[in-house]
Amino acid sequence: MFELFILILALIISLIIVIKAADVFVDSIVEIGLTLGISEIILGVTASAVGTSLPEFGSAMIAILTGSPDVGVGCAIGANIWNIAGILGVSAIFAGLITTKMQEVRRDGSMAFLTTLTITTALLLMGEISFVVGVILIIMYVVYLWILIRAQKSSKDREIECCEVDEKNKDLNKKTILMAVLGLVGLAIGCRAIVYCTVELSVMASIPEVLAGILLAFGTTAPEFFTVLTSAKKGLNSLAIGTVFGSNIFNILIGLGIPSLFVTIPVEPITIYFDAPVMVFMTLLLLFLIKRGMKLTRVEGIILVASYIIYIVTRLTIFS
């Protein structure tokens, strides 16, 4: 009983740390972006996305390279489904409205869809992620980064502010960078604690392994959840959507691409024929909902969350 109390207390404290760390990380990364003249959306699909995706990347790498490839692939694909249907859905419900721009949907949304389509097609054709597939995935990410760099160079919207901010924020930049790093570290530590407590509580409660795996996936995506939710509530819509698109792209192209360079990754049939196609469907659903008015309202958020609930119930009852 005492151990149960300690785990619950640790879980609550970890959640508080993660919420505060996400707040600090979002504020700091936006300030850095403004200082350097980097657009909000590009910050979202690069720095924020990669930073918050480290738990999934690390989990997938460790699982794949230590002989549990199904866990690694499941973590990456499951995280992507949750990022779209769960995180953006919940954020839209709480924020009330998340807006975006056509160019962001065309570039980052299309890349997210192309990523899911590529990995799903490869799995359906080959039944595994080979070295060749890994090379293709990594090349796709390099090309995507090149497109982002070109987009940033051609954007001169903040040229007027650059000189002012540069001079007066030289000292502030160091503090802001430190706060961004501390926020990211806080996210990593807090989320690791959430994962540990979740797993331990599931073992104590004799929760089935499949359900424990889903709870673990929730833990690894906690940085994205709190970063996106905080961004949406602050009105930083491009950062919120950019973080999800960028995270989903990174999870597949790098999270599965890099380990496949070292070992061929076998994938179980249920992931190939159910989870991966659901990931493609969720991405298409998100793009369809956004394109209707370049925004996500509470209604769209409810649709996304309902879709995720249907997926989880189906996964646990029919395909478990």
PDB file of N, CA, C and O in Angstrom, residues 210-211 214 274 305-320:
ATOM      1  N   VAL A 210      -0.796  -5.687 -23.404  1.00  0.00           N
ATOM      2  CA  VAL A 210      -1.161  -4.805 -24.515  1.00  0.00           C
ATOM      3  C   VAL A 210      -1.549  -3.426 -23.999  1.00  0.00           C
ATOM      4  O   VAL A 210      -1.101  -2.397 -24.507  1.00  0.00           O
ATOM      5  N   LEU A 211      -2.378  -3.398 -22.960  1.00  0.00           N
ATOM      6  CA  LEU A 211      -2.812  -2.131 -22.387  1.00  0.00           C
ATOM      7  C   LEU A 211      -1.642  -1.397 -21.743  1.00  0.00           C
ATOM      8  O   LEU A 211      -1.535  -0.171 -21.825  1.00  0.00           O
ATOM      9  N   ILE A 214       0.222   0.423 -24.375  1.00  0.00           N
ATOM     10  CA  ILE A 214      -0.465   1.655 -24.795  1.00  0.00           C
ATOM     11  C   ILE A 214      -0.217   2.766 -23.780  1.00  0.00           C
ATOM     12  O   ILE A 214       0.032   3.923 -24.136  1.00  0.00           O
ATOM     13  N   PHE A 274      -3.077  -3.312 -39.919  1.00  0.00           N
ATOM     14  CA  PHE A 274      -4.065  -2.520 -39.173  1.00  0.00           C
ATOM     15  C   PHE A 274      -3.507  -1.189 -38.689  1.00  0.00           C
ATOM     16  O   PHE A 274      -4.008  -0.125 -39.052  1.00  0.00           O
ATOM     17  N   VAL A 305     -10.619  12.831 -31.407  1.00  0.00           N
ATOM     18  CA  VAL A 305     -10.546  12.033 -30.179  1.00  0.00           C
ATOM     19  C   VAL A 305     -11.447  10.804 -30.287  1.00  0.00           C
ATOM     20  O   VAL A 305     -11.061   9.692 -29.876  1.00  0.00           O
ATOM     21  N   ALA A 306     -12.648  10.971 -30.860  1.00  0.00           N
ATOM     22  CA  ALA A 306     -13.569   9.845 -31.042  1.00  0.00           C
ATOM     23  C   ALA A 306     -12.950   8.788 -31.958  1.00  0.00           C
ATOM     24  O   ALA A 306     -13.087   7.583 -31.716  1.00  0.00           O
ATOM     25  N   SER A 307     -12.250   9.251 -32.994  1.00  0.00           N
ATOM     26  CA  SER A 307     -11.579   8.327 -33.921  1.00  0.00           C
ATOM     27  C   SER A 307     -10.519   7.515 -33.188  1.00  0.00           C
ATOM     28  O   SER A 307     -10.356   6.310 -33.436  1.00  0.00           O
ATOM     29  N   TYR A 308      -9.806   8.177 -32.283  1.00  0.00           N
ATOM     30  CA  TYR A 308      -8.766   7.476 -31.524  1.00  0.00           C
ATOM     31  C   TYR A 308      -9.380   6.441 -30.580  1.00  0.00           C
ATOM     32  O   TYR A 308      -8.859   5.334 -30.431  1.00  0.00           O
ATOM     33  N   ILE A 309     -10.475   6.815 -29.951  1.00  0.00           N
ATOM     34  CA  ILE A 309     -11.148   5.879 -29.040  1.00  0.00           C
ATOM     35  C   ILE A 309     -11.616   4.641 -29.804  1.00  0.00           C
ATOM     36  O   ILE A 309     -11.457   3.501 -29.326  1.00  0.00           O
ATOM     37  N   ILE A 310     -12.171   4.835 -30.992  1.00  0.00           N
ATOM     38  CA  ILE A 310     -12.616   3.714 -31.834  1.00  0.00           C
ATOM     39  C   ILE A 310     -11.420   2.820 -32.181  1.00  0.00           C
ATOM     40  O   ILE A 310     -11.509   1.587 -32.126  1.00  0.00           O
ATOM     41  N   TYR A 311     -10.290   3.456 -32.522  1.00  0.00           N
ATOM     42  CA  TYR A 311      -9.081   2.696 -32.861  1.00  0.00           C
ATOM     43  C   TYR A 311      -8.611   1.851 -31.679  1.00  0.00           C
ATOM     44  O   TYR A 311      -8.335   0.654 -31.821  1.00  0.00           O
ATOM     45  N   ILE A 312      -8.532   2.472 -30.494  1.00  0.00           N
ATOM     46  CA  ILE A 312      -8.041   1.767 -29.311  1.00  0.00           C
ATOM     47  C   ILE A 312      -8.966   0.618 -28.919  1.00  0.00           C
ATOM     48  O   ILE A 312      -8.515  -0.493 -28.623  1.00  0.00           O
ATOM     49  N   VAL A 313     -10.265   0.876 -28.917  1.00  0.00           N
ATOM     50  CA  VAL A 313     -11.231  -0.166 -28.558  1.00  0.00           C
ATOM     51  C   VAL A 313     -11.130  -1.333 -29.532  1.00  0.00           C
ATOM     52  O   VAL A 313     -11.124  -2.506 -29.135  1.00  0.00           O
ATOM     53  N   THR A 314     -11.042  -1.024 -30.826  1.00  0.00           N
ATOM     54  CA  THR A 314     -10.919  -2.066 -31.851  1.00  0.00           C
ATOM     55  C   THR A 314      -9.622  -2.858 -31.661  1.00  0.00           C
ATOM     56  O   THR A 314      -9.607  -4.089 -31.737  1.00  0.00           O
ATOM     57  N   ARG A 315      -8.543  -2.121 -31.396  1.00  0.00           N
ATOM     58  CA  ARG A 315      -7.223  -2.753 -31.230  1.00  0.00           C
ATOM     59  C   ARG A 315      -7.206  -3.708 -30.041  1.00  0.00           C
ATOM     60  O   ARG A 315      -6.621  -4.790 -30.093  1.00  0.00           O
ATOM     61  N   LEU A 316      -7.851  -3.298 -28.954  1.00  0.00           N
ATOM     62  CA  LEU A 316      -7.820  -4.082 -27.717  1.00  0.00           C
ATOM     63  C   LEU A 316      -8.808  -5.242 -27.720  1.00  0.00           C
ATOM     64  O   LEU A 316      -8.534  -6.300 -27.139  1.00  0.00           O
ATOM     65  N   THR A 317      -9.951  -5.061 -28.379  1.00  0.00           N
ATOM     66  CA  THR A 317     -10.978  -6.090 -28.330  1.00  0.00           C
ATOM     67  C   THR A 317     -10.885  -7.107 -29.456  1.00  0.00           C
ATOM     68  O   THR A 317     -11.062  -8.305 -29.245  1.00  0.00           O
ATOM     69  N   ILE A 318     -10.585  -6.620 -30.667  1.00  0.00           N
ATOM     70  CA  ILE A 318     -10.586  -7.504 -31.829  1.00  0.00           C
ATOM     71  C   ILE A 318      -9.190  -8.021 -32.180  1.00  0.00           C
ATOM     72  O   ILE A 318      -8.993  -9.190 -32.488  1.00  0.00           O
ATOM     73  N   PHE A 319      -8.188  -7.123 -32.100  1.00  0.00           N
ATOM     74  CA  PHE A 319      -6.847  -7.482 -32.581  1.00  0.00           C
ATOM     75  C   PHE A 319      -5.832  -7.683 -31.470  1.00  0.00           C
ATOM     76  O   PHE A 319      -4.637  -7.733 -31.723  1.00  0.00           O
ATOM     77  N   SER A 320      -6.260  -7.754 -30.229  1.00  0.00           N
ATOM     78  CA  SER A 320      -5.302  -7.918 -29.122  1.00  0.00           C
ATOM     79  C   SER A 320      -4.835  -9.373 -29.043  1.00  0.00           C
ATOM     80  O   SER A 320      -5.488 -10.280 -29.505  1.00  0.00           O
TER      81      SER A 320
END
